[in-house]
Coordinates of N, CA and C in Angstrom, one line a residue:
X1 N -4.0 37.0 -24.9 CA -2.4 36.8 -24.7 C -2.9 35.7 -23.8
X2 N -2.3 34.1 -23.9 CA -2.7 33.0 -23.5 C -1.4 33.3 -22.3
X3 N -1.7 32.6 -21.0 CA -0.6 32.7 -19.4 C -0.2 30.9 -19.4
X4 N 1.0 31.2 -18.7 CA 2.2 30.0 -18.5 C 1.0 29.1 -18.2
X5 N 0.5 29.3 -17.1 CA -1.2 28.1 -16.4 C -1.9 27.2 -17.7
X6 N -2.8 28.6 -18.2 CA -3.2 28.1 -19.4 C -3.0 27.3 -20.0
X7 N -1.9 27.3 -20.3 CA -1.4 26.7 -21.3 C -1.1 25.4 -21.1
X8 N -0.8 24.9 -19.6 CA -0.2 24.1 -19.3 C -1.3 23.3 -18.9
X9 N -3.0 23.9 -18.3 CA -3.8 23.4 -18.0 C -4.6 22.5 -19.8
X10 N -4.2 23.7 -20.7 CA -4.8 22.9 -21.7 C -4.2 21.6 -21.9
X11 N -3.0 21.3 -21.5 CA -2.4 19.6 -21.9 C -2.5 18.8 -20.6
X12 N -3.0 19.8 -19.9 CA -3.3 18.1 -19.2 C -4.7 18.0 -19.2
X13 N -5.6 18.8 -19.9 CA -6.7 18.3 -20.2 C -6.3 17.4 -21.5
X14 N -5.7 17.7 -22.1 CA -5.5 17.1 -23.2 C -5.3 15.5 -23.1
X15 N -4.0 15.5 -22.1 CA -3.8 14.6 -21.6 C -4.7 13.6 -20.8
X16 N -5.6 13.9 -20.2 CA -6.6 13.4 -19.2 C -7.0 12.6 -20.1
X17 N -7.7 13.4 -21.5 CA -8.7 12.8 -22.8 C -8.0 11.2 -23.3
X18 N -6.7 11.3 -23.4 CA -5.7 10.2 -23.7 C -6.1 9.7 -23.1
X19 N -5.6 9.0 -22.0 CA -5.9 8.6 -21.1 C -6.7 7.8 -20.7
X20 N -8.2 8.8 -20.6 CA -9.2 7.9 -20.8 C -9.4 7.0 -21.9
X21 N -9.4 7.4 -22.9 CA -9.6 7.2 -24.2 C -8.8 6.0 -24.2
X22 N -8.1 5.7 -23.4 CA -6.8 4.7 -24.1 C -7.5 3.2 -22.5
X23 N -8.0 3.7 -21.8 CA -8.9 3.1 -20.7 C -10.0 2.2 -21.1
X24 N -11.0 3.2 -22.3 CA -12.2 2.5 -22.7 C -11.7 1.8 -23.9
X25 N -10.8 2.0 -24.6 CA -10.0 0.9 -26.0 C -9.4 -0.5 -25.2
X26 N -8.9 0.2 -24.1 CA -8.2 -1.0 -24.1 C -9.1 -2.3 -23.1
X27 N -10.2 -1.3 -22.5 CA -11.2 -2.7 -22.1 C -12.3 -2.9 -23.3
X28 N -12.2 -2.5 -24.4 CA -12.7 -3.0 -25.6 C -12.3 -4.1 -26.0
X29 N -11.1 -4.3 -26.2 CA -9.7 -5.3 -26.5 C -10.2 -6.6 -25.7
X30 N -10.0 -6.1 -24.1 CA -10.2 -7.2 -23.3 C -11.1 -7.8 -23.5
X31 N -12.8 -7.1 -23.9 CA -13.4 -8.0 -24.1 C -13.9 -8.7 -25.4
X32 N -13.0 -8.2 -25.8 CA -12.8 -8.5 -28.0 C -13.8 -10.0 -27.4
X33 N -13.6 -11.4 -26.8 CA -14.3 -12.6 -27.1 C -15.4 -12.5 -26.2
X34 N -16.1 -11.6 -25.3 CA -17.4 -11.6 -24.6 C -18.6 -11.3 -25.5
X35 N -19.4 -12.9 -25.8 CA -20.8 -12.3 -26.3 C -21.4 -11.4 -25.5
X36 N -22.2 -10.2 -26.6 CA -22.9 -9.8 -26.5 C -21.8 -7.3 -26.2
X37 N -21.3 -7.8 -25.7 CA -20.2 -6.7 -25.7 C -20.2 -5.6 -26.5
X38 N -20.6 -4.4 -26.7 CA -20.6 -3.5 -27.3 C -19.5 -2.7 -27.2
X39 N -18.6 -2.5 -28.5 CA -17.4 -1.8 -28.2 C -18.2 -0.2 -27.7
X40 N -17.2 0.3 -27.2 CA -17.2 1.2 -26.3 C -16.4 2.9 -27.3
X41 N -16.4 4.4 -27.5 CA -15.1 4.9 -27.4 C -16.1 6.4 -26.4
X42 N -14.8 7.1 -27.1 CA -15.2 8.2 -25.9 C -15.0 9.4 -26.4
X43 N -16.8 10.4 -26.0 CA -17.0 11.6 -26.5 C -16.3 12.7 -26.5
X44 N -15.7 13.0 -27.4 CA -14.5 14.5 -27.5 C -15.2 15.4 -26.6
X45 N -16.3 15.2 -27.4 CA -17.0 17.0 -27.2 C -17.4 17.1 -25.8
X46 N -18.2 15.9 -25.4 CA -18.9 15.8 -23.3 C -17.2 15.9 -23.0
X47 N -16.4 15.7 -22.9 CA -15.5 15.1 -22.7 C -14.8 16.7 -21.7
X48 N -15.3 17.8 -23.0 CA -14.4 18.8 -23.3 C -14.7 19.8 -22.8
X49 N -16.8 19.8 -22.8 CA -17.7 20.2 -22.0 C -17.5 20.4 -20.7
X50 N -17.1 18.8 -20.4 CA -17.1 19.1 -18.8 C -15.7 19.5 -18.4
X51 N -14.5 19.6 -19.2 CA -13.5 19.6 -18.7 C -13.6 21.2 -18.9
X52 N -13.7 22.0 -19.1 CA -14.0 23.8 -19.4 C -15.2 24.1 -18.6
X53 N -15.7 23.1 -18.0 CA -17.2 23.5 -17.4 C -17.7 24.3 -17.6
X54 N -18.2 24.1 -18.9 CA -19.1 24.9 -19.6 C -20.7 24.6 -19.6
X55 N -21.4 25.7 -19.3 CA -22.5 25.1 -19.1 C -23.8 25.2 -20.2
X56 N -23.0 25.7 -21.3 CA -23.5 26.3 -22.0 C -23.4 24.6 -23.7
X57 N -24.0 24.4 -24.2 CA -23.8 23.5 -24.9 C -22.7 23.8 -26.0
X58 N -21.6 23.0 -26.4 CA -20.9 23.9 -27.8 C -22.0 23.5 -29.0
X59 N -22.1 24.2 -30.1 CA -22.2 24.1 -31.4 C -22.0 24.2 -32.0
X60 N -22.0 23.1 -32.9 CA -21.2 22.9 -34.5 C -21.7 23.9 -35.6
X61 N -21.2 25.1 -35.8 CA -21.0 25.9 -36.9 C -20.9 26.1 -37.9
X62 N -22.2 26.2 -38.6 CA -22.1 26.2 -40.4 C -22.1 27.5 -41.6
X63 N -21.3 27.5 -42.4 CA -21.6 28.9 -42.6 C -22.6 28.3 -44.4
X64 N -22.8 26.9 -44.6 CA -23.6 27.2 -45.6 C -24.4 25.6 -45.6
X65 N -25.5 25.8 -46.0 CA -26.5 24.2 -45.9 C -26.2 22.8 -46.4
X66 N -25.0 23.0 -47.0 CA -24.6 21.7 -47.9 C -23.5 20.7 -46.3
X67 N -22.8 22.0 -45.2 CA -22.3 21.5 -44.6 C -22.5 20.4 -43.7
X68 N -21.9 19.9 -42.8 CA -22.5 18.5 -42.3 C -22.9 19.1 -41.4
X69 N -24.4 18.8 -41.5 CA -25.4 18.6 -40.0 C -25.0 17.8 -38.6
X70 N -24.9 19.0 -37.5 CA -25.0 18.1 -36.6 C -25.8 17.0 -36.2
X71 N -25.7 15.8 -35.7 CA -25.8 15.0 -35.2 C -25.9 14.5 -33.9
X72 N -27.4 14.1 -33.6 CA -27.8 13.9 -32.2 C -27.9 12.5 -31.6
X73 N -26.3 11.9 -31.9 CA -26.5 10.5 -31.4 C -26.3 10.9 -29.8
X74 N -25.5 11.6 -29.5 CA -25.4 11.1 -28.0 C -26.2 11.9 -27.3
X75 N -28.0 11.9 -27.4 CA -28.2 13.3 -26.3 C -28.4 13.5 -25.5
X76 N -27.8 12.4 -24.8 CA -27.8 12.6 -22.8 C -25.8 13.1 -22.6
X77 N -25.2 13.2 -23.7 CA -24.2 14.4 -23.7 C -23.0 13.6 -22.5
X78 N -23.1 12.1 -22.4 CA -22.3 11.2 -21.7 C -20.7 10.9 -22.4
X79 N -20.3 10.8 -21.6 CA -18.6 10.7 -22.1 C -18.6 9.3 -22.8
X80 N -19.0 8.2 -22.1 CA -18.5 6.7 -23.1 C -19.7 6.6 -23.8
X81 N -19.6 6.3 -25.3 CA -20.6 5.8 -26.9 C -20.2 5.1 -26.6
X82 N -21.4 4.2 -27.6 CA -21.6 3.3 -28.2 C -21.0 3.3 -29.2
X83 N -20.2 2.4 -30.3 CA -19.2 3.2 -31.4 C -19.8 2.2 -32.4
X84 N -21.2 2.8 -33.1 CA -22.2 2.6 -34.1 C -21.9 1.9 -35.5
X85 N -20.0 2.6 -35.5 CA -19.3 2.2 -36.8 C -19.7 0.6 -37.1
X86 N -19.3 -0.3 -36.1 CA -18.9 -1.5 -36.0 C -20.2 -2.6 -36.3
X87 N -19.8 -3.2 -37.0 CA -20.5 -4.0 -37.8 C -20.5 -5.1 -36.0
X88 N -22.2 -6.2 -36.2 CA -21.9 -7.1 -35.1 C -21.2 -8.1 -35.6
X89 N -21.2 -9.4 -34.8 CA -20.8 -10.2 -35.3 C -22.4 -11.7 -35.1
X90 N -21.8 -13.0 -34.8 CA -22.9 -13.7 -34.6 C -23.5 -14.0 -33.4
X91 N -22.2 -13.1 -32.4 CA -22.7 -13.0 -31.0 C -22.9 -11.8 -29.9
X92 N -23.3 -11.6 -30.7 CA -24.1 -10.1 -30.3 C -22.6 -8.9 -30.3
X93 N -21.7 -9.1 -30.4 CA -20.1 -8.7 -29.6 C -19.9 -7.9 -31.2
X94 N -19.6 -6.3 -30.7 CA -19.2 -5.5 -31.9 C -17.9 -5.1 -31.9
X95 N -16.8 -5.7 -31.1 CA -15.6 -5.5 -31.0 C -14.9 -6.1 -32.6
X96 N -13.9 -5.1 -33.1 CA -13.5 -5.0 -34.4 C -12.1 -5.2 -33.4
X97 N -11.3 -6.0 -32.9 CA -9.8 -5.9 -32.9 C -8.8 -4.9 -33.6
X98 N -8.9 -5.4 -34.9 CA -7.7 -4.9 -35.6 C -7.9 -3.2 -35.8
X99 N -9.2 -2.6 -35.4 CA -9.7 -1.3 -35.1 C -9.8 -0.9 -34.1
X100 N -9.6 -1.5 -33.5 CA -8.9 -1.0 -31.7 C -7.4 -1.1 -31.5
X101 N -7.2 -2.1 -31.9 CA -5.6 -1.7 -32.0 C -4.9 -0.3 -32.6
X102 N -5.5 0.0 -33.7 CA -5.4 1.2 -34.5 C -6.2 2.4 -33.8
X103 N -7.3 2.6 -33.1 CA -7.4 3.5 -32.5 C -5.9 3.5 -31.3
X104 N -5.7 2.4 -30.5 CA -5.0 2.7 -29.7 C -3.8 3.1 -29.8
X105 N -3.2 2.7 -31.2 CA -2.3 3.3 -32.2 C -1.6 4.4 -32.1
X106 N -3.3 5.1 -32.7 CA -3.5 6.6 -32.8 C -3.5 7.6 -31.2
X107 N -4.5 6.8 -30.0 CA -4.7 7.1 -29.4 C -2.7 7.7 -28.4
X108 N -2.1 6.7 -28.5 CA -1.0 6.7 -28.1 C 0.3 7.5 -28.2
X109 N -0.1 7.6 -29.8 CA 0.8 8.5 -30.9 C 0.3 10.3 -30.2
X110 N -1.1 10.2 -30.6 CA -1.7 11.7 -29.9 C -1.3 12.1 -28.6
X111 N -0.8 10.8 -27.6 CA -0.9 11.2 -26.3 C 1.2 11.1 -26.1
X112 N 1.9 10.9 -26.7 CA 2.8 11.0 -26.9 C 3.6 12.5 -27.8
X113 N 2.1 13.2 -28.6 CA 2.8 14.7 -28.9 C 2.4 15.6 -28.5
X114 N 0.9 15.1 -27.2 CA 0.9 16.2 -26.3 C 1.8 16.2 -25.5
X115 N 1.9 15.4 -24.7 CA 3.1 15.0 -23.8 C 4.9 16.0 -24.3
X116 N 5.1 15.6 -25.9 CA 6.3 16.4 -25.8 C 6.3 17.8 -25.9
X117 N 4.8 18.3 -26.4 CA 4.8 19.5 -26.4 C 4.2 20.3 -25.2
X118 N 4.0 19.4 -24.0 CA 3.8 19.9 -22.4 C 5.0 20.0 -22.3
X119 N 6.4 18.6 -22.7 CA 7.6 19.1 -21.9 C 8.2 20.5 -22.8
X120 N 8.2 20.9 -23.8 CA 8.9 22.0 -24.4 C 8.3 22.9 -23.5
X121 N 7.2 23.3 -23.5 CA 6.7 24.3 -23.0 C 7.1 24.1 -21.6
X122 N 6.7 23.4 -20.1 CA 7.8 23.5 -19.6 C 9.1 24.2 -19.4
X123 N 9.7 23.5 -20.2 CA 12.2 24.0 -20.9 C 11.9 25.0 -21.2
X124 N 10.8 25.8 -22.1 CA 10.8 27.4 -22.3 C 11.0 28.0 -21.0
X125 N 9.9 27.7 -20.3 CA 9.5 28.4 -18.3 C 11.0 28.3 -17.8
X126 N 11.7 26.9 -18.3 CA 12.8 26.9 -17.0 C 13.8 27.6 -17.6
X127 N 14.2 27.8 -19.0 CA 15.2 28.8 -19.3 C 14.7 30.5 -19.3
X128 N 13.3 30.8 -19.3 CA 12.8 32.0 -19.0 C 13.4 32.5 -17.6
X129 N 13.0 31.2 -16.6 CA 13.1 31.5 -14.4 C 14.6 31.3 -14.6
X130 N 15.8 30.4 -15.5 CA 17.5 30.5 -15.3 C 18.2 31.9 -15.9
X131 N 17.1 32.8 -16.6 CA 17.3 33.6 -17.6 C 18.2 33.5 -18.6
X132 N 18.3 32.2 -19.3 CA 18.6 32.0 -20.7 C 20.2 31.6 -20.5
X133 N 20.6 31.2 -19.0 CA 21.8 30.7 -18.9 C 21.9 29.2 -19.2

């Protein structure tokens, strides 16, 4: 059974990830007109691994040979990765402002959802402490 502090710590790590990703996306938007700037994103796997302080790597488990294979696109396991899904413009900039705004909205909704869950968890414990009054 997971205890109260483990759950709250999990929510804290999720909020930390969303906050860091928000900073990276905002930086991409700020550099939308900078020639040569390459859009970045946050590597969730690396962030989770560092947050959990695990020494072993997180492995993708597949049960069928037709499942998606793990790619080694980020071998150094760094937190910030270049977003290779974007087309490069003539000035070598890869920021697509519409895509970045979509990511920002998605990240904001994720942050709000985790915040709401954390608030509910804290309210549950407040009710328990007050003996349900």
